[in-house]
Short mmCIF file of C-alpha atoms in Angstrom, two decimals:
data_model
loop_
_atom_site.label_atom_id
_atom_site.label_comp_id
_atom_site.label_asym_id
_atom_site.label_seq_id
_atom_site.Cartn_x
_atom_site.Cartn_y
_atom_site.Cartn_z
CA ARG K 1 -66.31 60.14 -4.23
CA LYS K 2 -63.72 59.65 -7.55
CA GLU K 3 -65.16 59.37 -10.93
CA VAL K 4 -62.85 55.73 -10.93
CA GLU K 5 -62.01 53.85 -7.26
CA GLN K 6 -58.63 51.47 -7.49
CA ASP K 7 -57.56 49.33 -4.94
CA PRO K 8 -53.49 51.56 -4.62
CA GLY K 9 -52.14 47.61 -3.64
CA PRO K 10 -49.63 47.26 -3.91
CA PHE K 11 -49.67 44.13 -5.23
CA ASN K 12 -46.57 41.43 -4.36
CA VAL K 13 -45.69 38.96 -5.96
CA PRO K 14 -43.16 36.24 -7.18
CA GLU K 15 -42.25 36.10 -11.27
CA GLY K 16 -44.41 33.27 -12.85
CA ALA K 17 -48.05 33.53 -10.29
CA THR K 18 -51.07 35.01 -11.01
CA VAL K 19 -52.03 38.08 -9.80
CA ALA K 20 -55.91 39.78 -10.47
CA PHE K 21 -57.27 43.54 -8.96
CA ASN K 22 -60.60 45.80 -9.79
CA CYS K 23 -61.60 48.52 -10.47
CA THR K 24 -65.18 50.15 -9.61
CA TYR K 25 -66.37 53.05 -12.05
CA SER K 26 -69.29 55.53 -10.47
CA ASN K 27 -70.88 56.76 -14.01
CA SER K 28 -73.11 54.20 -14.91
CA ALA K 29 -73.48 55.53 -18.25
CA SER K 30 -69.37 55.42 -19.01
CA GLN K 31 -69.00 53.39 -22.65
CA SER K 32 -65.83 52.85 -23.26
CA PHE K 33 -62.84 51.07 -20.60
CA PHE K 34 -58.88 51.31 -21.36
CA TRP K 35 -56.55 49.57 -19.32
CA TYR K 36 -53.74 52.24 -19.22
CA ARG K 37 -50.13 50.94 -18.15
CA GLN K 38 -48.22 53.73 -16.05
CA ASP K 39 -43.69 53.07 -14.92
CA CYS K 40 -42.66 55.10 -13.14
CA ARG K 41 -41.50 57.58 -13.76
CA LYS K 42 -43.11 57.89 -17.00
CA GLU K 43 -46.42 58.65 -19.22
CA PRO K 44 -49.50 56.06 -19.24
CA LYS K 45 -49.33 53.85 -22.50
CA LEU K 46 -52.58 52.21 -23.57
CA LEU K 47 -52.02 48.56 -22.17
CA MET K 48 -55.96 47.48 -23.94
CA SER K 49 -58.87 48.23 -24.33
CA VAL K 50 -62.24 46.46 -22.65
CA TYR K 51 -64.62 45.07 -24.28
CA SER K 52 -68.09 43.37 -22.67
CA SER K 53 -67.77 40.42 -23.29
CA GLY K 54 -63.89 40.18 -22.03
CA ASN K 55 -60.56 40.07 -23.83
CA GLU K 56 -57.35 38.67 -23.43
CA ASP K 57 -54.35 39.90 -24.91
CA GLY K 58 -51.51 36.71 -24.46
CA ARG K 59 -50.64 36.94 -20.53
CA PHE K 60 -53.51 39.57 -20.09
CA THR K 61 -57.51 39.47 -19.60
CA ALA K 62 -59.68 42.89 -18.91
CA GLN K 63 -63.19 41.49 -17.53
CA LEU K 64 -66.11 44.35 -17.46
CA ASN K 65 -69.27 44.41 -15.72
CA ARG K 66 -71.59 46.51 -16.44
CA ALA K 67 -74.20 45.26 -13.76
CA SER K 68 -71.94 45.70 -10.78
CA GLN K 69 -70.06 48.66 -12.39
CA TYR K 70 -66.68 46.95 -12.17
CA ILE K 71 -63.60 46.27 -14.27
CA SER K 72 -60.64 43.36 -13.58
CA LEU K 73 -57.51 42.47 -15.10
CA LEU K 74 -55.61 39.47 -14.08
CA ILE K 75 -52.43 38.91 -15.31
CA ARG K 76 -50.92 35.24 -16.02
CA ASP K 77 -47.39 34.36 -15.32
CA SER K 78 -46.04 37.65 -14.35
CA LYS K 79 -42.40 38.67 -15.25
CA LEU K 80 -40.85 41.20 -13.99
CA SER K 81 -40.80 43.88 -16.46
CA ASP K 82 -44.98 43.24 -15.84
CA SER K 83 -44.01 45.52 -12.83
CA ALA K 84 -45.94 48.36 -12.83
CA THR K 85 -48.69 51.19 -12.70
CA TYR K 86 -52.02 49.64 -13.59
CA LEU K 87 -54.15 52.83 -14.08
CA CYS K 88 -58.33 51.71 -14.92
CA VAL K 89 -59.61 54.33 -17.26
CA VAL K 90 -63.13 55.03 -18.18
CA ALA K 91 -64.81 57.09 -20.37
CA GLY K 92 -68.43 58.25 -21.03
CA SER K 93 -70.76 59.49 -23.84
CA ASN K 94 -68.28 62.99 -24.76
CA ASP K 95 -66.02 60.44 -26.75
CA TYR K 96 -62.85 62.21 -26.20
CA LYS K 97 -61.93 63.03 -22.38
CA LEU K 98 -60.41 59.29 -20.18
CA SER K 99 -61.32 59.28 -16.10
CA PHE K 100 -58.75 57.11 -14.95
CA GLY K 101 -58.05 55.87 -11.71
CA ALA K 102 -55.24 56.65 -9.38
CA GLY K 103 -54.05 53.33 -9.41
CA THR K 104 -52.48 49.46 -9.08
CA THR K 105 -48.89 48.89 -7.84
CA VAL K 106 -48.01 45.61 -8.36
CA THR K 107 -44.32 44.19 -8.09
CA VAL K 108 -42.78 41.28 -9.89
CA ARG K 109 -40.43 39.73 -7.15
CA ALA K 110 -37.69 37.24 -8.74
CA GLY B 1 -42.22 64.19 -34.63
CA ALA B 2 -42.00 60.43 -33.43
CA GLY B 3 -43.80 61.33 -30.57
CA VAL B 4 -45.47 63.68 -28.38
CA SER B 5 -42.94 65.76 -26.87
CA GLN B 6 -43.42 68.11 -23.83
CA SER B 7 -40.73 70.62 -22.24
CA PRO B 8 -39.75 71.52 -20.19
CA ARG B 9 -39.24 67.72 -18.97
CA TYR B 10 -38.77 69.48 -14.92
CA LYS B 11 -39.03 72.93 -13.74
CA VAL B 12 -38.94 74.33 -10.44
CA ALA B 13 -40.36 77.59 -9.39
CA LYS B 14 -41.30 79.78 -6.95
CA ARG B 15 -44.47 80.68 -5.64
CA GLY B 16 -46.13 83.45 -7.54
CA GLN B 17 -43.46 83.04 -10.50
CA ASP B 18 -45.67 82.30 -14.31
CA VAL B 19 -44.57 79.46 -15.82
CA ALA B 20 -45.08 78.38 -20.09
CA LEU B 21 -45.13 74.19 -20.38
CA ARG B 22 -45.33 73.84 -24.08
CA CYS B 23 -46.64 70.26 -25.60
CA ASP B 24 -44.90 69.57 -29.26
CA PRO B 25 -48.16 66.91 -30.73
CA ILE B 26 -47.82 63.73 -32.88
CA SER B 27 -47.32 65.66 -36.64
CA GLY B 28 -50.81 65.77 -38.15
CA HIS B 29 -52.70 64.98 -34.60
CA VAL B 30 -56.08 67.31 -34.71
CA SER B 31 -56.65 66.58 -31.38
CA LEU B 32 -54.77 67.56 -28.47
CA PHE B 33 -55.60 67.23 -24.35
CA TRP B 34 -53.71 68.24 -21.20
CA TYR B 35 -53.71 66.39 -18.02
CA GLN B 36 -52.54 67.34 -13.87
CA GLN B 37 -50.75 63.80 -11.93
CA ALA B 38 -50.84 64.53 -8.62
CA LEU B 39 -48.47 62.74 -6.93
CA GLY B 40 -49.46 59.09 -6.56
CA GLN B 41 -53.15 59.69 -7.84
CA GLY B 42 -53.73 59.53 -11.80
CA PRO B 43 -54.33 62.06 -14.55
CA GLU B 44 -57.16 64.15 -14.40
CA PHE B 45 -58.43 65.53 -17.82
CA LEU B 46 -57.67 69.69 -17.59
CA THR B 47 -58.45 71.03 -21.48
CA TYR B 48 -59.40 69.48 -25.06
CA PHE B 49 -58.29 71.28 -28.44
CA GLN B 50 -59.21 70.00 -31.52
CA ASN B 51 -56.89 71.77 -34.13
CA GLU B 52 -56.21 75.48 -32.35
CA ALA B 53 -60.11 75.47 -30.57
CA GLN B 54 -60.01 74.71 -27.39
CA LEU B 55 -63.35 72.83 -27.45
CA ASP B 56 -63.46 72.38 -23.47
CA LYS B 57 -61.17 73.42 -20.73
CA SER B 58 -64.10 72.58 -18.24
CA GLY B 59 -61.16 70.71 -16.29
CA LEU B 60 -58.79 74.17 -16.26
CA PRO B 61 -58.63 74.26 -12.30
CA SER B 62 -59.01 78.01 -11.68
CA ASP B 63 -58.22 81.36 -13.69
CA ARG B 64 -54.58 81.03 -13.13
CA PHE B 65 -54.62 78.57 -15.60
CA PHE B 66 -54.56 78.97 -19.75
CA ALA B 67 -54.12 76.94 -22.54
CA GLU B 68 -53.70 78.41 -26.41
CA ARG B 69 -52.80 76.29 -29.58
CA PRO B 70 -52.58 79.21 -32.08
CA GLU B 71 -51.98 77.84 -34.63
CA GLY B 72 -53.14 74.17 -34.62
CA SER B 73 -49.77 72.89 -33.20
CA VAL B 74 -47.66 73.43 -30.69
CA SER B 75 -49.80 73.65 -27.63
CA THR B 76 -48.41 76.17 -24.65
CA LEU B 77 -50.45 75.41 -21.11
CA LYS B 78 -49.15 78.72 -18.18
CA ILE B 79 -50.11 78.57 -15.69
CA GLN B 80 -49.91 82.01 -13.30
CA ARG B 81 -49.00 83.07 -10.08
CA THR B 82 -47.95 79.39 -8.42
CA GLN B 83 -48.93 78.04 -5.68
CA GLN B 84 -47.34 74.96 -4.16
CA GLU B 85 -51.31 72.79 -4.67
CA ASP B 86 -50.05 73.32 -8.26
CA SER B 87 -47.12 70.93 -8.05
CA ALA B 88 -47.72 67.56 -10.23
CA VAL B 89 -46.35 66.16 -13.98
CA TYR B 90 -48.90 68.08 -16.66
CA LEU B 91 -49.52 65.58 -19.15
CA CYS B 92 -49.83 66.65 -23.29
CA ALA B 93 -51.14 64.00 -24.85
CA SER B 94 -52.84 64.28 -28.89
CA ASN B 95 -54.59 61.45 -31.03
CA LEU B 96 -54.88 61.72 -35.02
CA GLY B 97 -59.05 62.39 -35.03
CA GLY B 98 -60.59 63.34 -31.20
CA GLY B 99 -62.58 60.39 -29.43
CA LEU B 100 -60.54 57.80 -27.12
CA TYR B 101 -58.19 55.39 -29.17
CA GLY B 102 -54.36 56.16 -30.25
CA TYR B 103 -53.74 58.22 -27.23
CA THR B 104 -50.10 58.78 -27.27
CA PHE B 105 -48.45 60.75 -24.64
CA GLY B 106 -45.96 63.27 -23.76
CA SER B 107 -43.61 62.00 -20.93
CA GLY B 108 -44.72 65.63 -19.51
CA THR B 109 -42.90 68.12 -16.83
CA ARG B 110 -42.73 67.61 -13.99
CA LEU B 111 -43.73 70.80 -11.91
CA THR B 112 -42.60 71.70 -8.40
CA VAL B 113 -43.51 75.11 -6.98
CA VAL B 114 -41.27 75.96 -4.01
#
């Protein structure tokens, strides 16, 4: 079983829509959580960290549920530029190694 | 430099050939990481350096894979006797002092073994 599992999508949404997706992780000892964004044939880039209390960054909201071991990302008022693959990332106590999910593809259409 | 630089950008190798992939981290970044990203998958950890010391090589898939960072800056990932399953994008990342934050990835080297 993979350490981080994501629904691959694709999620095809119109501009202005809200889209949300989750990932689950298997290691209950995981301590740090992130969402990375990866554009086609580009490198991953940090979108946001995910905190226990949930956090927002503009149109993006991330939630963490430690009891159920899942992380969610919600994108409000989708823009064409939000089209990308969103990678769920988890890290344990070793403090340097990132475990990535396979990614969820989002396509925003005009 | 301004970012993490990797070369070559693309590499086609015949099966059985040896390849060397180069990573130039951001100047002053102590920590350097290599990840392997197969098509349709997320990056998978290969190895971690702090300065010139290779502190973790648990992700290297076989003894055909070897990484070095002799002077604590530029790193080379070498793959001997390449196989088709080695085809992937090899990503290098660096950060200032280890930990999970401030990871900056390079654009990667796309290796195709034919």
